[in-house]
Amino acid sequence: MTDDWTAYWDRREAMEGKLWQAQCDFFVDRVRREIPLGPDDILLDIGCGRGYTAAALAPGLRAAHGADTSLRALEEARRRCAGRPGLTFHHLAPDAYLDIHRLPVRDVSVIFCVSVVQYYKNIGEVRTLIANAKKIAAPGCRMLLADLLVDYNQCLDVAGVLLGGMESGTFCAKLGEVFSGKHRLYGRTRAEHPVLTMRRAEFEAVCAAENTRLRFIRRNLTGNRFRTHALIDILPVVDAC
Ligand SMILES: C[S@@+](CC[C@H](N)C(=O)[O-])C[C@H]1O[C@@H](n2cnc3c(N)ncnc32)[C@H](O)[C@@H]1O
């Protein structure tokens, strides 16, 4: 039995590699054109990895928070961003990673969760994440679930990764990863812990059940044009007192 996904992402092999910065630069450039961000915004980046996205966006925001289950990723993010104002990184316990409402983060106006949901166990967890997002959301909060494996086709997905590499000038680095130990470990983990794929109708039903408004973003945000990106309007929970 291999590690589960949270353990995989805490391993050195998973966290090393030259592509993190380049992929986040690509995402940040694209997402800025889709989701206007300004000095009143508070961002929470769930599954922030080594923190490149939160760090790139923080200077234009009121505050930016990154959260991740991987202590290894957080260590790197905190080391690189030490002393940067308005930028904080938080640990999500691997056995309670949906509990974003327990983080010391409130009035969040933008939530990103990029290339993370595929490591969840089932679609019920996606619903719980949205429900918990409501507990920390400011009015008008937008939640971006990006890189979703909706109506997934593995051959198209691999093609998407390589085409995206050409588009972003990272083709050789991506090909290198395909032949690396990191990729073999990923494959072994995936064989025992399948990534979460969803039918579009199932995903829409979850968003509707949580009473959110959903729209799909057509622009390629993450370098794989065959992945799905969903922008959800989150209505905060009003405390009944
Ligand atoms: C593919 S990386 C994406 C990192 C970053 N969002 C990006 O786009 O570069 C997946 C990240 O999600 C984190 N992760 C995996 N499972 C998670 C979970 N259940 N909850 C929160 N973070 C998780 C991993 O530790 C890793 O940093």
PDB file of C-alpha atoms and ligand atoms in Angstrom:
ATOM      1  CA  MET A   1       0.000   0.000   0.000  1.00  0.00           C
ATOM      2  CA  THR A   2       1.441   3.390  -0.934  1.00  0.00           C
ATOM      3  CA  ASP A   3       0.989   6.655   0.948  1.00  0.00           C
ATOM      4  CA  ASP A   4      -2.317   8.436   0.476  1.00  0.00           C
ATOM      5  CA  TRP A   5      -2.336  11.765  -1.354  1.00  0.00           C
ATOM      6  CA  THR A   6      -1.645  14.016   1.606  1.00  0.00           C
ATOM      7  CA  ALA A   7       1.352  11.863   2.511  1.00  0.00           C
ATOM      8  CA  TYR A   8       2.490  11.839  -1.126  1.00  0.00           C
ATOM      9  CA  TRP A   9       2.485  15.646  -1.209  1.00  0.00           C
ATOM     10  CA  ASP A  10       4.592  15.768   1.919  1.00  0.00           C
ATOM     11  CA  ARG A  11       7.407  13.817   0.295  1.00  0.00           C
ATOM     12  CA  ARG A  12      10.562  15.452  -0.980  1.00  0.00           C
ATOM     13  CA  GLU A  13      10.127  14.029  -4.501  1.00  0.00           C
ATOM     14  CA  ALA A  14       6.647  15.532  -4.817  1.00  0.00           C
ATOM     15  CA  MET A  15       7.699  18.990  -3.735  1.00  0.00           C
ATOM     16  CA  GLU A  16      10.879  19.294  -5.745  1.00  0.00           C
ATOM     17  CA  GLY A  17      10.998  20.424  -9.367  1.00  0.00           C
ATOM     18  CA  LYS A  18      11.446  23.548 -11.396  1.00  0.00           C
ATOM     19  CA  LEU A  19       7.885  23.850 -12.633  1.00  0.00           C
ATOM     20  CA  TRP A  20       6.127  25.239  -9.560  1.00  0.00           C
ATOM     21  CA  GLN A  21       7.114  28.852 -10.136  1.00  0.00           C
ATOM     22  CA  ALA A  22       6.471  28.743 -13.900  1.00  0.00           C
ATOM     23  CA  GLN A  23       3.038  27.153 -13.454  1.00  0.00           C
ATOM     24  CA  CYS A  24       2.010  29.679 -10.836  1.00  0.00           C
ATOM     25  CA  ASP A  25       3.225  32.577 -13.010  1.00  0.00           C
ATOM     26  CA  PHE A  26       1.044  31.249 -15.821  1.00  0.00           C
ATOM     27  CA  PHE A  27      -1.952  30.910 -13.495  1.00  0.00           C
ATOM     28  CA  VAL A  28      -1.516  34.332 -11.886  1.00  0.00           C
ATOM     29  CA  ASP A  29      -1.301  36.042 -15.259  1.00  0.00           C
ATOM     30  CA  ARG A  30      -4.457  34.304 -16.508  1.00  0.00           C
ATOM     31  CA  VAL A  31      -6.505  34.529 -13.330  1.00  0.00           C
ATOM     32  CA  ARG A  32      -5.949  38.278 -13.010  1.00  0.00           C
ATOM     33  CA  ARG A  33      -7.760  38.698 -16.321  1.00  0.00           C
ATOM     34  CA  GLU A  34     -10.730  36.604 -15.135  1.00  0.00           C
ATOM     35  CA  ILE A  35     -11.143  37.629 -11.510  1.00  0.00           C
ATOM     36  CA  PRO A  36     -10.571  41.280 -10.660  1.00  0.00           C
ATOM     37  CA  LEU A  37      -8.636  41.599  -7.396  1.00  0.00           C
ATOM     38  CA  GLY A  38      -8.063  44.774  -5.418  1.00  0.00           C
ATOM     39  CA  PRO A  39      -6.757  46.268  -2.163  1.00  0.00           C
ATOM     40  CA  ASP A  40      -9.909  45.315  -0.212  1.00  0.00           C
ATOM     41  CA  ASP A  41      -9.639  41.634  -1.062  1.00  0.00           C
ATOM     42  CA  ILE A  42      -8.641  38.895   1.354  1.00  0.00           C
ATOM     43  CA  LEU A  43      -7.458  35.772  -0.447  1.00  0.00           C
ATOM     44  CA  LEU A  44      -7.335  32.214   0.829  1.00  0.00           C
ATOM     45  CA  ASP A  45      -5.390  29.821  -1.405  1.00  0.00           C
ATOM     46  CA  ILE A  46      -6.270  26.244  -0.379  1.00  0.00           C
ATOM     47  CA  GLY A  47      -3.554  23.762  -1.332  1.00  0.00           C
ATOM     48  CA  CYS A  48      -1.151  26.647  -1.820  1.00  0.00           C
ATOM     49  CA  GLY A  49       1.858  24.366  -2.277  1.00  0.00           C
ATOM     50  CA  ARG A  50       5.108  26.315  -2.082  1.00  0.00           C
ATOM     51  CA  GLY A  51       3.148  29.563  -1.900  1.00  0.00           C
ATOM     52  CA  TYR A  52       3.998  31.155  -5.231  1.00  0.00           C
ATOM     53  CA  THR A  53       0.439  32.243  -6.086  1.00  0.00           C
ATOM     54  CA  ALA A  54      -0.334  33.826  -2.704  1.00  0.00           C
ATOM     55  CA  ALA A  55       3.072  35.529  -2.721  1.00  0.00           C
ATOM     56  CA  ALA A  56       2.602  36.940  -6.218  1.00  0.00           C
ATOM     57  CA  LEU A  57      -0.850  38.343  -5.444  1.00  0.00           C
ATOM     58  CA  ALA A  58      -0.329  39.520  -1.833  1.00  0.00           C
ATOM     59  CA  PRO A  59       1.132  42.970  -2.618  1.00  0.00           C
ATOM     60  CA  GLY A  60      -2.108  44.114  -4.282  1.00  0.00           C
ATOM     61  CA  LEU A  61      -4.456  42.734  -1.604  1.00  0.00           C
ATOM     62  CA  ARG A  62      -5.500  43.486   1.968  1.00  0.00           C
ATOM     63  CA  ALA A  63      -4.219  40.050   2.991  1.00  0.00           C
ATOM     64  CA  ALA A  64      -3.302  36.731   1.428  1.00  0.00           C
ATOM     65  CA  HIS A  65      -3.409  33.376   3.195  1.00  0.00           C
ATOM     66  CA  GLY A  66      -2.087  30.072   1.935  1.00  0.00           C
ATOM     67  CA  ALA A  67      -3.135  26.759   3.485  1.00  0.00           C
ATOM     68  CA  ASP A  68      -1.840  23.291   2.768  1.00  0.00           C
ATOM     69  CA  THR A  69      -1.630  19.833   4.264  1.00  0.00           C
ATOM     70  CA  SER A  70       2.041  19.514   3.361  1.00  0.00           C
ATOM     71  CA  LEU A  71       4.367  20.745   6.080  1.00  0.00           C
ATOM     72  CA  ARG A  72       7.226  20.420   3.606  1.00  0.00           C
ATOM     73  CA  ALA A  73       5.511  22.806   1.173  1.00  0.00           C
ATOM     74  CA  LEU A  74       4.647  25.244   3.952  1.00  0.00           C
ATOM     75  CA  GLU A  75       8.199  25.233   5.261  1.00  0.00           C
ATOM     76  CA  GLU A  76       9.457  26.286   1.851  1.00  0.00           C
ATOM     77  CA  ALA A  77       6.696  28.921   1.465  1.00  0.00           C
ATOM     78  CA  ARG A  78       7.377  30.408   4.906  1.00  0.00           C
ATOM     79  CA  ARG A  79      11.141  30.423   4.377  1.00  0.00           C
ATOM     80  CA  ARG A  80      10.904  32.171   1.024  1.00  0.00           C
ATOM     81  CA  CYS A  81       8.251  34.685   2.125  1.00  0.00           C
ATOM     82  CA  ALA A  82       9.520  35.468   5.644  1.00  0.00           C
ATOM     83  CA  GLY A  83       8.823  39.083   6.569  1.00  0.00           C
ATOM     84  CA  ARG A  84       6.449  39.718   3.685  1.00  0.00           C
ATOM     85  CA  PRO A  85       3.568  41.844   5.057  1.00  0.00           C
ATOM     86  CA  GLY A  86       0.002  40.600   4.696  1.00  0.00           C
ATOM     87  CA  LEU A  87       1.037  37.074   3.767  1.00  0.00           C
ATOM     88  CA  THR A  88       0.447  34.124   6.112  1.00  0.00           C
ATOM     89  CA  PHE A  89       0.641  30.363   5.679  1.00  0.00           C
ATOM     90  CA  HIS A  90      -1.430  27.839   7.634  1.00  0.00           C
ATOM     91  CA  HIS A  91      -1.343  24.089   8.113  1.00  0.00           C
ATOM     92  CA  LEU A  92      -4.406  21.983   7.365  1.00  0.00           C
ATOM     93  CA  ALA A  93      -4.312  18.701   9.269  1.00  0.00           C
ATOM     94  CA  PRO A  94      -4.310  15.758   6.845  1.00  0.00           C
ATOM     95  CA  ASP A  95      -7.227  14.181   8.721  1.00  0.00           C
ATOM     96  CA  ALA A  96      -9.257  17.432   8.720  1.00  0.00           C
ATOM     97  CA  TYR A  97      -8.275  19.191   5.539  1.00  0.00           C
ATOM     98  CA  LEU A  98     -11.793  20.401   4.805  1.00  0.00           C
ATOM     99  CA  ASP A  99     -11.924  22.401   8.051  1.00  0.00           C
ATOM    100  CA  ILE A 100     -10.939  25.706   6.491  1.00  0.00           C
ATOM    101  CA  HIS A 101     -13.393  27.442   8.862  1.00  0.00           C
ATOM    102  CA  ARG A 102     -11.068  26.528  11.763  1.00  0.00           C
ATOM    103  CA  LEU A 103      -8.206  28.550  10.285  1.00  0.00           C
ATOM    104  CA  PRO A 104      -7.634  32.024  11.751  1.00  0.00           C
ATOM    105  CA  VAL A 105      -9.032  33.557   8.596  1.00  0.00           C
ATOM    106  CA  ARG A 106     -12.258  35.549   8.253  1.00  0.00           C
ATOM    107  CA  ASP A 107     -14.047  37.818   5.764  1.00  0.00           C
ATOM    108  CA  VAL A 108     -12.434  36.071   2.846  1.00  0.00           C
ATOM    109  CA  SER A 109     -13.455  37.592  -0.479  1.00  0.00           C
ATOM    110  CA  VAL A 110     -11.593  35.253  -2.830  1.00  0.00           C
ATOM    111  CA  ILE A 111     -10.854  31.567  -2.405  1.00  0.00           C
ATOM    112  CA  PHE A 112      -8.612  29.638  -4.763  1.00  0.00           C
ATOM    113  CA  CYS A 113      -8.306  25.884  -4.772  1.00  0.00           C
ATOM    114  CA  VAL A 114      -6.115  25.023  -7.743  1.00  0.00           C
ATOM    115  CA  SER A 115      -5.109  21.454  -8.666  1.00  0.00           C
ATOM    116  CA  VAL A 116      -6.220  20.136  -5.284  1.00  0.00           C
ATOM    117  CA  VAL A 117      -9.749  18.742  -5.522  1.00  0.00           C
ATOM    118  CA  GLN A 118      -8.524  15.766  -7.565  1.00  0.00           C
ATOM    119  CA  TYR A 119      -6.820  14.576  -4.365  1.00  0.00           C
ATOM    120  CA  TYR A 120     -10.066  14.554  -2.404  1.00  0.00           C
ATOM    121  CA  LYS A 121     -11.704  11.215  -1.652  1.00  0.00           C
ATOM    122  CA  ASN A 122     -15.162  11.826  -3.059  1.00  0.00           C
ATOM    123  CA  ILE A 123     -17.497  14.499  -4.350  1.00  0.00           C
ATOM    124  CA  GLY A 124     -19.139  14.794  -0.914  1.00  0.00           C
ATOM    125  CA  GLU A 125     -15.879  16.397   0.246  1.00  0.00           C
ATOM    126  CA  VAL A 126     -16.269  19.080  -2.418  1.00  0.00           C
ATOM    127  CA  ARG A 127     -19.678  19.892  -1.008  1.00  0.00           C
ATOM    128  CA  THR A 128     -18.259  20.069   2.529  1.00  0.00           C
ATOM    129  CA  LEU A 129     -15.504  22.408   1.345  1.00  0.00           C
ATOM    130  CA  ILE A 130     -18.073  24.755  -0.187  1.00  0.00           C
ATOM    131  CA  ALA A 131     -20.227  24.585   2.961  1.00  0.00           C
ATOM    132  CA  ASN A 132     -17.207  25.446   5.134  1.00  0.00           C
ATOM    133  CA  ALA A 133     -16.186  28.257   2.782  1.00  0.00           C
ATOM    134  CA  LYS A 134     -19.516  29.944   3.560  1.00  0.00           C
ATOM    135  CA  LYS A 135     -18.499  30.151   7.227  1.00  0.00           C
ATOM    136  CA  ILE A 136     -15.476  32.347   6.492  1.00  0.00           C
ATOM    137  CA  ALA A 137     -16.748  34.217   3.450  1.00  0.00           C
ATOM    138  CA  ALA A 138     -17.351  37.944   3.131  1.00  0.00           C
ATOM    139  CA  PRO A 139     -20.399  39.035   1.153  1.00  0.00           C
ATOM    140  CA  GLY A 140     -19.611  38.721  -2.547  1.00  0.00           C
ATOM    141  CA  CYS A 141     -16.993  36.015  -1.995  1.00  0.00           C
ATOM    142  CA  ARG A 142     -15.854  34.173  -5.117  1.00  0.00           C
ATOM    143  CA  MET A 143     -14.427  30.680  -4.976  1.00  0.00           C
ATOM    144  CA  LEU A 144     -12.363  29.310  -7.846  1.00  0.00           C
ATOM    145  CA  LEU A 145     -12.051  25.538  -8.057  1.00  0.00           C
ATOM    146  CA  ALA A 146      -9.514  25.112 -10.828  1.00  0.00           C
ATOM    147  CA  ASP A 147      -8.033  22.154 -12.692  1.00  0.00           C
ATOM    148  CA  LEU A 148     -11.026  19.939 -11.931  1.00  0.00           C
ATOM    149  CA  LEU A 149     -11.219  16.552 -13.610  1.00  0.00           C
ATOM    150  CA  VAL A 150     -14.757  16.959 -14.907  1.00  0.00           C
ATOM    151  CA  ASP A 151     -15.915  14.575 -17.664  1.00  0.00           C
ATOM    152  CA  TYR A 152     -12.347  13.322 -17.549  1.00  0.00           C
ATOM    153  CA  ASN A 153     -10.542  11.611 -20.400  1.00  0.00           C
ATOM    154  CA  GLN A 154      -7.029  10.510 -19.478  1.00  0.00           C
ATOM    155  CA  CYS A 155      -5.583  10.622 -23.032  1.00  0.00           C
ATOM    156  CA  LEU A 156      -6.877  14.152 -23.577  1.00  0.00           C
ATOM    157  CA  ASP A 157      -5.542  15.125 -20.163  1.00  0.00           C
ATOM    158  CA  VAL A 158      -2.002  13.950 -20.971  1.00  0.00           C
ATOM    159  CA  ALA A 159      -2.211  15.777 -24.303  1.00  0.00           C
ATOM    160  CA  GLY A 160      -3.373  18.859 -22.407  1.00  0.00           C
ATOM    161  CA  VAL A 161      -0.365  18.739 -20.083  1.00  0.00           C
ATOM    162  CA  LEU A 162       2.074  18.534 -23.001  1.00  0.00           C
ATOM    163  CA  LEU A 163       0.300  21.151 -25.142  1.00  0.00           C
ATOM    164  CA  GLY A 164       0.225  23.419 -22.109  1.00  0.00           C
ATOM    165  CA  GLY A 165       3.967  22.886 -21.799  1.00  0.00           C
ATOM    166  CA  MET A 166       4.414  24.212 -25.344  1.00  0.00           C
ATOM    167  CA  GLU A 167       2.185  27.210 -24.643  1.00  0.00           C
ATOM    168  CA  SER A 168       4.061  28.180 -21.498  1.00  0.00           C
ATOM    169  CA  GLY A 169       7.598  27.286 -22.602  1.00  0.00           C
ATOM    170  CA  THR A 170       7.855  24.425 -20.100  1.00  0.00           C
ATOM    171  CA  PHE A 171       7.512  21.482 -22.514  1.00  0.00           C
ATOM    172  CA  CYS A 172      11.027  20.070 -21.928  1.00  0.00           C
ATOM    173  CA  ALA A 173      10.713  20.399 -18.152  1.00  0.00           C
ATOM    174  CA  LYS A 174       7.320  18.653 -18.254  1.00  0.00           C
ATOM    175  CA  LEU A 175       8.655  15.862 -20.430  1.00  0.00           C
ATOM    176  CA  GLY A 176      11.576  15.511 -18.011  1.00  0.00           C
ATOM    177  CA  GLU A 177       9.136  15.047 -15.141  1.00  0.00           C
ATOM    178  CA  VAL A 178       7.329  12.268 -17.037  1.00  0.00           C
ATOM    179  CA  PHE A 179      10.572  10.228 -16.885  1.00  0.00           C
ATOM    180  CA  SER A 180      11.463  11.199 -13.326  1.00  0.00           C
ATOM    181  CA  GLY A 181      11.224   9.315 -10.042  1.00  0.00           C
ATOM    182  CA  LYS A 182       8.649  11.866  -8.986  1.00  0.00           C
ATOM    183  CA  HIS A 183       6.336  10.792 -11.792  1.00  0.00           C
ATOM    184  CA  ARG A 184       6.789   7.069 -11.042  1.00  0.00           C
ATOM    185  CA  LEU A 185       5.873   7.698  -7.411  1.00  0.00           C
ATOM    186  CA  TYR A 186       2.858   9.720  -8.547  1.00  0.00           C
ATOM    187  CA  GLY A 187       1.772   6.830 -10.776  1.00  0.00           C
ATOM    188  CA  ARG A 188       2.107   4.276  -7.981  1.00  0.00           C
ATOM    189  CA  THR A 189       0.107   6.476  -5.599  1.00  0.00           C
ATOM    190  CA  ARG A 190      -2.534   7.060  -8.218  1.00  0.00           C
ATOM    191  CA  ALA A 191      -2.878   3.333  -8.915  1.00  0.00           C
ATOM    192  CA  GLU A 192      -3.949   2.791  -5.300  1.00  0.00           C
ATOM    193  CA  HIS A 193      -5.686   6.098  -4.633  1.00  0.00           C
ATOM    194  CA  PRO A 194      -7.544   7.120  -7.781  1.00  0.00           C
ATOM    195  CA  VAL A 195      -7.819  10.820  -8.424  1.00  0.00           C
ATOM    196  CA  LEU A 196     -11.291  12.300  -8.063  1.00  0.00           C
ATOM    197  CA  THR A 197     -13.114  12.640 -11.349  1.00  0.00           C
ATOM    198  CA  MET A 198     -16.648  14.005 -11.595  1.00  0.00           C
ATOM    199  CA  ARG A 199     -19.404  14.169 -14.118  1.00  0.00           C
ATOM    200  CA  ARG A 200     -20.381  17.727 -14.934  1.00  0.00           C
ATOM    201  CA  ALA A 201     -23.983  17.134 -13.862  1.00  0.00           C
ATOM    202  CA  GLU A 202     -22.825  15.738 -10.489  1.00  0.00           C
ATOM    203  CA  PHE A 203     -20.645  18.760  -9.877  1.00  0.00           C
ATOM    204  CA  GLU A 204     -23.424  21.165 -10.846  1.00  0.00           C
ATOM    205  CA  ALA A 205     -25.770  19.329  -8.478  1.00  0.00           C
ATOM    206  CA  VAL A 206     -23.331  19.787  -5.577  1.00  0.00           C
ATOM    207  CA  CYS A 207     -23.063  23.528  -6.252  1.00  0.00           C
ATOM    208  CA  ALA A 208     -26.839  23.813  -6.526  1.00  0.00           C
ATOM    209  CA  ALA A 209     -27.325  21.861  -3.294  1.00  0.00           C
ATOM    210  CA  GLU A 210     -25.104  24.414  -1.542  1.00  0.00           C
ATOM    211  CA  ASN A 211     -27.178  27.194  -3.040  1.00  0.00           C
ATOM    212  CA  THR A 212     -24.282  28.760  -4.945  1.00  0.00           C
ATOM    213  CA  ARG A 213     -24.160  30.332  -8.363  1.00  0.00           C
ATOM    214  CA  LEU A 214     -21.710  28.584 -10.673  1.00  0.00           C
ATOM    215  CA  ARG A 215     -20.082  29.529 -13.944  1.00  0.00           C
ATOM    216  CA  PHE A 216     -17.366  27.718 -15.838  1.00  0.00           C
ATOM    217  CA  ILE A 217     -14.338  29.660 -17.024  1.00  0.00           C
ATOM    218  CA  ARG A 218     -13.365  28.718 -20.553  1.00  0.00           C
ATOM    219  CA  ARG A 219      -9.930  30.315 -20.548  1.00  0.00           C
ATOM    220  CA  ASN A 220      -7.001  27.959 -19.954  1.00  0.00           C
ATOM    221  CA  LEU A 221      -5.980  28.994 -16.434  1.00  0.00           C
ATOM    222  CA  THR A 222      -3.554  26.256 -15.463  1.00  0.00           C
ATOM    223  CA  GLY A 223      -1.727  25.168 -18.589  1.00  0.00           C
ATOM    224  CA  ASN A 224      -4.022  22.240 -19.318  1.00  0.00           C
ATOM    225  CA  ARG A 225      -6.789  23.331 -21.664  1.00  0.00           C
ATOM    226  CA  PHE A 226      -8.785  20.167 -21.020  1.00  0.00           C
ATOM    227  CA  ARG A 227      -9.259  20.769 -17.298  1.00  0.00           C
ATOM    228  CA  THR A 228     -12.349  22.488 -15.884  1.00  0.00           C
ATOM    229  CA  HIS A 229     -12.368  25.696 -13.858  1.00  0.00           C
ATOM    230  CA  ALA A 230     -15.422  26.632 -11.849  1.00  0.00           C
ATOM    231  CA  LEU A 231     -16.110  30.056 -10.356  1.00  0.00           C
ATOM    232  CA  ILE A 232     -18.652  29.878  -7.562  1.00  0.00           C
ATOM    233  CA  ASP A 233     -20.378  32.765  -5.800  1.00  0.00           C
ATOM    234  CA  ILE A 234     -20.395  31.945  -2.102  1.00  0.00           C
ATOM    235  CA  LEU A 235     -23.111  33.373   0.111  1.00  0.00           C
ATOM    236  CA  PRO A 236     -21.838  33.749   3.681  1.00  0.00           C
ATOM    237  CA  VAL A 237     -23.629  32.003   6.522  1.00  0.00           C
ATOM    238  CA  VAL A 238     -25.446  34.539   8.680  1.00  0.00           C
ATOM    239  CA  ASP A 239     -25.102  33.758  12.387  1.00  0.00           C
ATOM    240  CA  ALA A 240     -28.495  33.197  14.027  1.00  0.00           C
ATOM    241  CA  CYS A 241     -28.257  34.710  17.506  1.00  0.00           C
TER     242      CYS A 241
HETATM  243  C1  LIG B   1      -0.663  19.903  -7.585  1.00  0.00           C
HETATM  244  S1  LIG B   1      -0.217  20.780  -6.138  1.00  0.00           S
HETATM  245  C2  LIG B   1      -0.943  22.373  -6.498  1.00  0.00           C
HETATM  246  C3  LIG B   1      -0.304  23.479  -5.718  1.00  0.00           C
HETATM  247  C4  LIG B   1      -0.804  24.884  -6.065  1.00  0.00           C
HETATM  248  N1  LIG B   1      -2.216  25.046  -5.791  1.00  0.00           N
HETATM  249  C5  LIG B   1      -0.497  25.196  -7.494  1.00  0.00           C
HETATM  250  O1  LIG B   1      -1.436  25.346  -8.270  1.00  0.00           O
HETATM  251  O2  LIG B   1       0.689  25.273  -7.822  1.00  0.00           O
HETATM  252  C6  LIG B   1      -1.306  20.135  -4.930  1.00  0.00           C
HETATM  253  C7  LIG B   1      -1.151  20.818  -3.577  1.00  0.00           C
HETATM  254  O3  LIG B   1      -2.313  20.516  -2.812  1.00  0.00           O
HETATM  255  C8  LIG B   1      -1.927  20.070  -1.533  1.00  0.00           C
HETATM  256  N2  LIG B   1      -2.966  19.132  -1.107  1.00  0.00           N
HETATM  257  C9  LIG B   1      -3.152  17.856  -1.461  1.00  0.00           C
HETATM  258  N3  LIG B   1      -4.237  17.357  -0.900  1.00  0.00           N
HETATM  259  C10 LIG B   1      -4.769  18.371  -0.163  1.00  0.00           C
HETATM  260  C11 LIG B   1      -5.927  18.484   0.651  1.00  0.00           C
HETATM  261  N4  LIG B   1      -6.747  17.455   0.809  1.00  0.00           N
HETATM  262  N5  LIG B   1      -6.193  19.671   1.249  1.00  0.00           N
HETATM  263  C12 LIG B   1      -5.351  20.730   1.079  1.00  0.00           C
HETATM  264  N6  LIG B   1      -4.226  20.675   0.327  1.00  0.00           N
HETATM  265  C13 LIG B   1      -3.957  19.507  -0.290  1.00  0.00           C
HETATM  266  C14 LIG B   1      -0.574  19.425  -1.741  1.00  0.00           C
HETATM  267  O4  LIG B   1       0.163  19.387  -0.539  1.00  0.00           O
HETATM  268  C15 LIG B   1       0.039  20.332  -2.794  1.00  0.00           C
HETATM  269  O5  LIG B   1       0.711  21.403  -2.217  1.00  0.00           O
END
